Structures are given as C-alpha cells and as structure tokens.
PDB file of C-alpha atoms in Angstrom:
ATOM      1  CA  UNK A   1      52.878 142.483 -55.579  1.00 61.00           C
ATOM      2  CA  UNK A   2      55.964 142.321 -57.012  1.00 70.00           C
ATOM      3  CA  UNK A   3      58.994 144.773 -57.039  1.00 89.00           C
ATOM      4  CA  UNK A   4      60.023 144.673 -60.011  1.00 93.00           C
ATOM      5  CA  UNK A   5      58.035 143.604 -62.656  1.00 93.00           C
ATOM      6  CA  UNK A   6      57.958 142.851 -66.489  1.00 93.00           C
ATOM      7  CA  UNK A   7      56.212 140.762 -68.684  1.00 86.00           C
ATOM      8  CA  UNK A   8      57.589 138.009 -69.359  1.00 81.00           C
ATOM      9  CA  UNK A   9      57.172 137.803 -73.198  1.00 83.00           C
ATOM     10  CA  UNK A  10      58.266 136.105 -75.234  1.00 91.00           C
ATOM     11  CA  UNK A  11      58.389 140.019 -77.078  1.00 95.00           C
ATOM     12  CA  UNK A  12      58.497 139.498 -81.043  1.00 96.00           C
ATOM     13  CA  UNK A  13      59.393 141.872 -83.158  1.00 96.00           C
ATOM     14  CA  UNK A  14      60.205 141.566 -87.387  1.00 97.00           C
ATOM     15  CA  UNK A  15      64.243 142.817 -87.969  1.00 97.00           C
ATOM     16  CA  UNK A  16      64.555 146.504 -88.514  1.00 97.00           C
ATOM     17  CA  UNK A  17      61.472 147.244 -85.907  1.00 97.00           C
ATOM     18  CA  UNK A  18      61.608 149.002 -82.991  1.00 97.00           C
ATOM     19  CA  UNK A  19      61.170 146.444 -79.467  1.00 97.00           C
ATOM     20  CA  UNK A  20      59.662 147.857 -76.529  1.00 96.00           C
ATOM     21  CA  UNK A  21      60.510 147.014 -73.080  1.00 97.00           C
ATOM     22  CA  UNK A  22      58.513 147.933 -70.301  1.00 96.00           C
ATOM     23  CA  UNK A  23      59.267 147.482 -66.213  1.00 96.00           C
ATOM     24  CA  UNK A  24      56.921 148.789 -62.935  1.00 96.00           C
ATOM     25  CA  UNK A  25      58.904 149.305 -59.787  1.00 95.00           C
ATOM     26  CA  UNK A  26      57.265 149.297 -56.288  1.00 92.00           C
ATOM     27  CA  UNK A  27      59.748 151.060 -54.082  1.00 87.00           C
ATOM     28  CA  UNK A  28      59.524 154.896 -54.454  1.00 86.00           C
ATOM     29  CA  UNK A  29      62.852 155.642 -53.034  1.00 85.00           C
ATOM     30  CA  UNK A  30      64.738 153.573 -56.014  1.00 88.00           C
ATOM     31  CA  UNK A  31      67.143 156.154 -57.414  1.00 88.00           C
ATOM     32  CA  UNK A  32      69.142 154.075 -59.602  1.00 94.00           C
ATOM     33  CA  UNK A  33      67.872 151.918 -62.836  1.00 96.00           C
ATOM     34  CA  UNK A  34      69.648 149.402 -65.029  1.00 97.00           C
ATOM     35  CA  UNK A  35      68.689 146.552 -68.072  1.00 97.00           C
ATOM     36  CA  UNK A  36      70.758 144.400 -68.242  1.00 97.00           C
ATOM     37  CA  UNK A  37      70.633 142.012 -71.337  1.00 97.00           C
ATOM     38  CA  UNK A  38      71.041 137.960 -71.002  1.00 96.00           C
ATOM     39  CA  UNK A  39      72.208 135.724 -73.633  1.00 96.00           C
ATOM     40  CA  UNK A  40      70.786 131.532 -73.086  1.00 93.00           C
ATOM     41  CA  UNK A  41      73.379 130.132 -70.921  1.00 91.00           C
ATOM     42  CA  UNK A  42      75.646 133.656 -70.582  1.00 94.00           C
ATOM     43  CA  UNK A  43      75.384 136.355 -67.451  1.00 95.00           C
ATOM     44  CA  UNK A  44      73.986 139.308 -67.671  1.00 95.00           C
ATOM     45  CA  UNK A  45      75.593 142.230 -69.166  1.00 95.00           C
ATOM     46  CA  UNK A  46      74.668 146.007 -68.601  1.00 95.00           C
ATOM     47  CA  UNK A  47      73.426 147.663 -71.308  1.00 95.00           C
ATOM     48  CA  UNK A  48      72.328 150.740 -69.948  1.00 95.00           C
ATOM     49  CA  UNK A  49      72.137 152.971 -66.734  1.00 96.00           C
ATOM     50  CA  UNK A  50      69.277 155.841 -65.907  1.00 96.00           C
ATOM     51  CA  UNK A  51      69.217 157.919 -63.047  1.00 95.00           C
ATOM     52  CA  UNK A  52      67.311 161.125 -64.388  1.00 94.00           C
ATOM     53  CA  UNK A  53      63.610 161.448 -64.921  1.00 95.00           C
ATOM     54  CA  UNK A  54      63.068 161.898 -68.906  1.00 95.00           C
ATOM     55  CA  UNK A  55      65.414 159.278 -72.421  1.00 96.00           C
ATOM     56  CA  UNK A  56      68.814 158.375 -72.473  1.00 96.00           C
ATOM     57  CA  UNK A  57      69.818 157.836 -75.482  1.00 96.00           C
ATOM     58  CA  UNK A  58      73.031 155.055 -76.177  1.00 95.00           C
ATOM     59  CA  UNK A  59      73.750 154.029 -79.813  1.00 96.00           C
ATOM     60  CA  UNK A  60      70.226 151.913 -80.870  1.00 97.00           C
ATOM     61  CA  UNK A  61      68.944 151.898 -77.304  1.00 97.00           C
ATOM     62  CA  UNK A  62      66.648 154.621 -75.528  1.00 97.00           C
ATOM     63  CA  UNK A  63      66.282 154.655 -71.512  1.00 97.00           C
ATOM     64  CA  UNK A  64      62.823 156.407 -70.681  1.00 97.00           C
ATOM     65  CA  UNK A  65      63.093 156.661 -67.123  1.00 97.00           C
ATOM     66  CA  UNK A  66      59.236 158.156 -65.088  1.00 96.00           C
ATOM     67  CA  UNK A  67      59.887 158.453 -61.293  1.00 94.00           C
ATOM     68  CA  UNK A  68      56.387 159.604 -61.282  1.00 93.00           C
ATOM     69  CA  UNK A  69      54.697 156.466 -62.421  1.00 94.00           C
ATOM     70  CA  UNK A  70      57.581 154.561 -61.740  1.00 94.00           C
ATOM     71  CA  UNK A  71      57.678 152.981 -64.534  1.00 95.00           C
ATOM     72  CA  UNK A  72      60.897 152.491 -66.723  1.00 97.00           C
ATOM     73  CA  UNK A  73      61.742 151.304 -70.581  1.00 97.00           C
ATOM     74  CA  UNK A  74      64.089 150.089 -72.653  1.00 97.00           C
ATOM     75  CA  UNK A  75      63.058 150.984 -76.794  1.00 97.00           C
ATOM     76  CA  UNK A  76      65.296 149.160 -78.563  1.00 97.00           C
ATOM     77  CA  UNK A  77      65.189 150.700 -82.717  1.00 98.00           C
ATOM     78  CA  UNK A  78      66.350 148.537 -85.863  1.00 97.00           C
ATOM     79  CA  UNK A  79      65.828 145.394 -84.039  1.00 97.00           C
ATOM     80  CA  UNK A  80      68.398 142.785 -85.247  1.00 97.00           C
ATOM     81  CA  UNK A  81      68.193 139.171 -84.313  1.00 97.00           C
ATOM     82  CA  UNK A  82      71.732 139.734 -82.234  1.00 96.00           C
ATOM     83  CA  UNK A  83      69.243 141.315 -80.107  1.00 97.00           C
ATOM     84  CA  UNK A  84      67.149 138.430 -79.250  1.00 97.00           C
ATOM     85  CA  UNK A  85      67.868 137.246 -75.463  1.00 96.00           C
ATOM     86  CA  UNK A  86      65.657 138.280 -72.443  1.00 95.00           C
ATOM     87  CA  UNK A  87      66.089 142.131 -70.613  1.00 97.00           C
ATOM     88  CA  UNK A  88      66.437 142.115 -67.304  1.00 96.00           C
ATOM     89  CA  UNK A  89      65.655 145.337 -65.663  1.00 96.00           C
ATOM     90  CA  UNK A  90      67.104 146.069 -62.303  1.00 96.00           C
ATOM     91  CA  UNK A  91      66.437 148.978 -59.448  1.00 95.00           C
ATOM     92  CA  UNK A  92      68.677 150.129 -56.992  1.00 92.00           C
ATOM     93  CA  UNK A  93      66.525 150.556 -54.137  1.00 84.00           C
ATOM     94  CA  UNK A  94      66.653 151.288 -50.104  1.00 76.00           C
ATOM     95  CA  UNK A  95      69.440 149.964 -48.019  1.00 73.00           C
ATOM     96  CA  UNK A  96      71.373 149.713 -51.662  1.00 78.00           C
ATOM     97  CA  UNK A  97      69.989 146.274 -52.309  1.00 85.00           C
ATOM     98  CA  UNK A  98      69.417 145.594 -56.523  1.00 90.00           C
ATOM     99  CA  UNK A  99      66.114 143.636 -57.713  1.00 91.00           C
ATOM    100  CA  UNK A 100      66.070 142.446 -60.820  1.00 94.00           C
ATOM    101  CA  UNK A 101      62.420 141.611 -62.602  1.00 94.00           C
ATOM    102  CA  UNK A 102      61.997 138.263 -64.133  1.00 91.00           C
ATOM    103  CA  UNK A 103      63.066 139.541 -67.808  1.00 94.00           C
ATOM    104  CA  UNK A 104      61.733 139.951 -70.924  1.00 95.00           C
ATOM    105  CA  UNK A 105      62.497 137.259 -73.576  1.00 95.00           C
ATOM    106  CA  UNK A 106      62.770 138.951 -76.941  1.00 96.00           C
ATOM    107  CA  UNK A 107      62.352 137.283 -80.540  1.00 97.00           C
ATOM    108  CA  UNK A 108      64.073 139.128 -83.844  1.00 97.00           C
ATOM    109  CA  UNK A 109      62.634 137.462 -86.422  1.00 96.00           C
ATOM    110  CA  UNK A 110      64.851 137.506 -90.077  1.00 94.00           C
TER     111      UNK A 110
ATOM    112  CA  UNK B   1      91.592 140.241 -67.230  1.00 63.00           C
ATOM    113  CA  UNK B   2      88.001 138.651 -65.384  1.00 67.00           C
ATOM    114  CA  UNK B   3      86.454 141.179 -63.359  1.00 92.00           C
ATOM    115  CA  UNK B   4      84.120 138.946 -61.303  1.00 97.00           C
ATOM    116  CA  UNK B   5      85.515 135.211 -61.555  1.00 96.00           C
ATOM    117  CA  UNK B   6      83.681 132.403 -60.143  1.00 96.00           C
ATOM    118  CA  UNK B   7      85.506 129.015 -59.727  1.00 97.00           C
ATOM    119  CA  UNK B   8      83.554 126.364 -60.097  1.00 97.00           C
ATOM    120  CA  UNK B   9      82.083 126.786 -63.431  1.00 96.00           C
ATOM    121  CA  UNK B  10      79.723 123.380 -63.331  1.00 97.00           C
ATOM    122  CA  UNK B  11      79.359 122.153 -60.349  1.00 97.00           C
ATOM    123  CA  UNK B  12      78.017 118.167 -60.247  1.00 97.00           C
ATOM    124  CA  UNK B  13      77.076 116.596 -57.306  1.00 97.00           C
ATOM    125  CA  UNK B  14      74.321 114.450 -54.871  1.00 96.00           C
ATOM    126  CA  UNK B  15      72.150 115.081 -52.571  1.00 96.00           C
ATOM    127  CA  UNK B  16      73.260 115.404 -49.247  1.00 97.00           C
ATOM    128  CA  UNK B  17      76.923 116.648 -49.944  1.00 97.00           C
ATOM    129  CA  UNK B  18      77.987 120.065 -49.002  1.00 97.00           C
ATOM    130  CA  UNK B  19      79.706 121.802 -51.304  1.00 97.00           C
ATOM    131  CA  UNK B  20      81.388 125.848 -51.963  1.00 97.00           C
ATOM    132  CA  UNK B  21      81.415 127.944 -55.171  1.00 98.00           C
ATOM    133  CA  UNK B  22      84.068 130.852 -55.148  1.00 98.00           C
ATOM    134  CA  UNK B  23      83.896 134.324 -56.011  1.00 98.00           C
ATOM    135  CA  UNK B  24      87.006 136.897 -56.464  1.00 97.00           C
ATOM    136  CA  UNK B  25      86.810 139.822 -58.165  1.00 97.00           C
ATOM    137  CA  UNK B  26      89.845 142.704 -58.709  1.00 96.00           C
ATOM    138  CA  UNK B  27      87.628 145.537 -59.537  1.00 95.00           C
ATOM    139  CA  UNK B  28      88.269 147.090 -56.117  1.00 95.00           C
ATOM    140  CA  UNK B  29      84.861 147.225 -55.429  1.00 95.00           C
ATOM    141  CA  UNK B  30      83.461 147.007 -51.901  1.00 95.00           C
ATOM    142  CA  UNK B  31      80.566 145.459 -52.070  1.00 94.00           C
ATOM    143  CA  UNK B  32      78.959 141.839 -53.268  1.00 95.00           C
ATOM    144  CA  UNK B  33      76.575 139.566 -53.851  1.00 95.00           C
ATOM    145  CA  UNK B  34      74.922 136.666 -54.719  1.00 96.00           C
ATOM    146  CA  UNK B  35      72.489 135.409 -56.933  1.00 95.00           C
ATOM    147  CA  UNK B  36      70.386 132.713 -57.549  1.00 96.00           C
ATOM    148  CA  UNK B  37      68.893 132.512 -60.927  1.00 95.00           C
ATOM    149  CA  UNK B  38      66.495 129.207 -60.993  1.00 90.00           C
ATOM    150  CA  UNK B  39      64.943 127.425 -64.339  1.00 84.00           C
ATOM    151  CA  UNK B  40      63.000 130.186 -64.724  1.00 80.00           C
ATOM    152  CA  UNK B  41      65.658 132.882 -65.198  1.00 82.00           C
ATOM    153  CA  UNK B  42      64.597 134.813 -61.996  1.00 88.00           C
ATOM    154  CA  UNK B  43      67.617 136.583 -60.529  1.00 92.00           C
ATOM    155  CA  UNK B  44      67.074 135.844 -57.220  1.00 92.00           C
ATOM    156  CA  UNK B  45      69.567 138.346 -54.457  1.00 92.00           C
ATOM    157  CA  UNK B  46      70.878 135.966 -51.853  1.00 94.00           C
ATOM    158  CA  UNK B  47      73.327 137.558 -49.741  1.00 93.00           C
ATOM    159  CA  UNK B  48      74.997 141.212 -50.115  1.00 93.00           C
ATOM    160  CA  UNK B  49      78.385 141.889 -48.369  1.00 94.00           C
ATOM    161  CA  UNK B  50      80.108 145.778 -47.577  1.00 92.00           C
ATOM    162  CA  UNK B  51      83.162 145.147 -46.549  1.00 92.00           C
ATOM    163  CA  UNK B  52      83.513 142.139 -45.565  1.00 90.00           C
ATOM    164  CA  UNK B  53      79.774 142.865 -43.413  1.00 92.00           C
ATOM    165  CA  UNK B  54      76.710 141.031 -44.366  1.00 92.00           C
ATOM    166  CA  UNK B  55      74.310 143.404 -45.008  1.00 90.00           C
ATOM    167  CA  UNK B  56      71.421 141.750 -46.960  1.00 86.00           C
ATOM    168  CA  UNK B  57      70.669 138.398 -46.051  1.00 87.00           C
ATOM    169  CA  UNK B  58      67.362 137.382 -48.075  1.00 86.00           C
ATOM    170  CA  UNK B  59      65.387 134.690 -46.145  1.00 79.00           C
ATOM    171  CA  UNK B  60      68.010 131.876 -47.911  1.00 88.00           C
ATOM    172  CA  UNK B  61      68.056 128.768 -45.764  1.00 91.00           C
ATOM    173  CA  UNK B  62      70.636 128.339 -43.209  1.00 92.00           C
ATOM    174  CA  UNK B  63      72.151 126.024 -45.208  1.00 96.00           C
ATOM    175  CA  UNK B  64      73.803 128.386 -47.497  1.00 96.00           C
ATOM    176  CA  UNK B  65      76.261 130.540 -45.277  1.00 95.00           C
ATOM    177  CA  UNK B  66      78.659 133.173 -46.930  1.00 95.00           C
ATOM    178  CA  UNK B  67      82.145 133.565 -46.268  1.00 95.00           C
ATOM    179  CA  UNK B  68      83.991 137.169 -46.974  1.00 95.00           C
ATOM    180  CA  UNK B  69      87.994 137.027 -46.385  1.00 94.00           C
ATOM    181  CA  UNK B  70      88.406 140.155 -47.876  1.00 94.00           C
ATOM    182  CA  UNK B  71      86.288 141.840 -49.559  1.00 93.00           C
ATOM    183  CA  UNK B  72      87.950 141.169 -52.448  1.00 96.00           C
ATOM    184  CA  UNK B  73      86.431 137.442 -51.730  1.00 97.00           C
ATOM    185  CA  UNK B  74      83.270 136.297 -51.384  1.00 97.00           C
ATOM    186  CA  UNK B  75      82.170 132.971 -51.476  1.00 97.00           C
ATOM    187  CA  UNK B  76      79.158 130.583 -50.630  1.00 97.00           C
ATOM    188  CA  UNK B  77      78.854 127.572 -49.298  1.00 97.00           C
ATOM    189  CA  UNK B  78      75.957 125.035 -48.988  1.00 96.00           C
ATOM    190  CA  UNK B  79      75.568 121.797 -46.836  1.00 96.00           C
ATOM    191  CA  UNK B  80      73.221 119.246 -46.938  1.00 97.00           C
ATOM    192  CA  UNK B  81      72.419 119.942 -50.565  1.00 97.00           C
ATOM    193  CA  UNK B  82      68.768 119.119 -52.132  1.00 96.00           C
ATOM    194  CA  UNK B  83      67.355 118.921 -55.664  1.00 95.00           C
ATOM    195  CA  UNK B  84      66.073 122.649 -55.084  1.00 93.00           C
ATOM    196  CA  UNK B  85      69.072 124.179 -55.180  1.00 95.00           C
ATOM    197  CA  UNK B  86      69.744 123.503 -58.299  1.00 96.00           C
ATOM    198  CA  UNK B  87      70.516 126.038 -60.074  1.00 96.00           C
ATOM    199  CA  UNK B  88      72.950 129.286 -61.891  1.00 97.00           C
ATOM    200  CA  UNK B  89      74.627 130.717 -59.231  1.00 97.00           C
ATOM    201  CA  UNK B  90      75.424 134.453 -60.271  1.00 97.00           C
ATOM    202  CA  UNK B  91      78.099 136.989 -58.037  1.00 97.00           C
ATOM    203  CA  UNK B  92      78.152 140.410 -58.701  1.00 96.00           C
ATOM    204  CA  UNK B  93      80.471 143.434 -57.525  1.00 95.00           C
ATOM    205  CA  UNK B  94      79.414 146.964 -56.954  1.00 93.00           C
ATOM    206  CA  UNK B  95      81.376 150.437 -56.391  1.00 91.00           C
ATOM    207  CA  UNK B  96      80.421 150.941 -52.809  1.00 88.00           C
ATOM    208  CA  UNK B  97      76.974 151.645 -50.955  1.00 84.00           C
ATOM    209  CA  UNK B  98      77.284 155.415 -51.357  1.00 84.00           C
ATOM    210  CA  UNK B  99      77.697 154.402 -55.245  1.00 86.00           C
ATOM    211  CA  UNK B 100      74.884 154.529 -58.085  1.00 88.00           C
ATOM    212  CA  UNK B 101      76.579 152.470 -60.632  1.00 90.00           C
ATOM    213  CA  UNK B 102      75.925 148.932 -61.992  1.00 92.00           C
ATOM    214  CA  UNK B 103      76.652 145.491 -60.329  1.00 93.00           C
ATOM    215  CA  UNK B 104      78.976 143.557 -62.834  1.00 95.00           C
ATOM    216  CA  UNK B 105      78.085 140.138 -63.189  1.00 96.00           C
ATOM    217  CA  UNK B 106      80.956 137.044 -63.044  1.00 96.00           C
ATOM    218  CA  UNK B 107      79.828 134.373 -65.597  1.00 96.00           C
ATOM    219  CA  UNK B 108      77.745 132.005 -62.951  1.00 97.00           C
ATOM    220  CA  UNK B 109      78.162 128.530 -61.694  1.00 97.00           C
ATOM    221  CA  UNK B 110      75.748 126.450 -62.879  1.00 97.00           C
ATOM    222  CA  UNK B 111      74.487 123.562 -59.756  1.00 97.00           C
ATOM    223  CA  UNK B 112      73.243 120.598 -60.700  1.00 96.00           C
ATOM    224  CA  UNK B 113      72.036 118.144 -57.295  1.00 95.00           C
ATOM    225  CA  UNK B 114      71.556 114.547 -58.419  1.00 91.00           C
TER     226      UNK B 114
END
C-alpha cells in the first residue's frame, strides 16, 4: 500500500463546476496535510494546509480532513481553466517526513 | 527575493559524469529536503537535513551525496550519472522539526542524461 494515494486522473470538469480531489494516507500519526498545485514545468505551490478534522475554506478552495478515515480532500468551486494543473496531496508523518501522493491531473474544460 | 533558489536550472550531461546541484534558502529555516520528480510526476523524497544533520535518507544509491555546509544550504552531488537519473530535482525547506508548517520549494533543476 502506498503511503499517500491519489487518483492520477485526468479529472475533467466543465468550467464553473466543482472539482473534487481525493487523497488517502496510511500513517495514522500524521498530523499535518497539504495540497499543492503544480503547473507543467513549474514547482509545486502551496494551496491549502489543514491540521484538524473538518472543513477549511479559502476563497474557492475547501480542504476537508477526516483523520478517522485517513482521508483528505480538496474541493475547487467555480472551476476555471487556469485551475488546470496537477494537484499534489502531501502528508507530514512520523520522523517529520513529508510524503507526496502521485498527484491528480485536473483539466477544466472551457 | 527568491526564498529557495537552486542552480543550475537546467543540466545536460553525459552518462558517467559527476555533477552538483546547489540549493540555498533565505527563509531562516532549519530543515531542508531534496526530492526527485520523475516523468510520471511522482515527487519522491531523497534526503532531509535539519540544521546541517542528515535525518532522512530514503534508499538512495550512494552515488548521490548530499552536503549541508550550513543550515541555509543543501547541495547534491551525483557521481557516475546514469540514464535513470534524468528527472527534475527539487529542493525544499521547512521551518524546523517541531513545526507543522508546509514546505517551500525551489524552481527545480531539470537533469538530462545523454
């Protein structure tokens, strides 16, 4: 079992729709969770951090965390073509190791 | 000001050569990382240093040798380069081991082995 799992996609959504990105992790001691966006040929950039169960909203982005289910998700409302990128889930676990998922490629269709 | 800077941005070299990638951060962070991102976009951790000390070494061939002369710098030297080393290498930093804050990434070094 991979430490951090994501569907590789591509996930295609029409412009204006909600994009839902999911991530599961295996390390139960994990306490901090991050979503990064990576455009082709660029470095990962942080979108959201979430540390406690529940929802955290920032503009069009909402991160959701359920530690009991070892599940974290990212919702993007009113998706725009500029949101088309690969979204990486990252988990801070034991020994202060940050592990990334394989990423989900999102395509927003105009 | 660039927070995490890597040099060079591109590196094209032949199999068997030895090369180095440099990384510097001006964020005052204690913890630095090297990641390898292959063609499938998977970011795999290679090494982590905290205040110049190695804390993570993820089954990386010993042809890869990181060096941290001070906590603001983490360089990566690669001996006897192989075709499979072609990838983008990212340096990242984080505040310290007691922090739950995210990493900051450099722009990456694209290494191509001919």
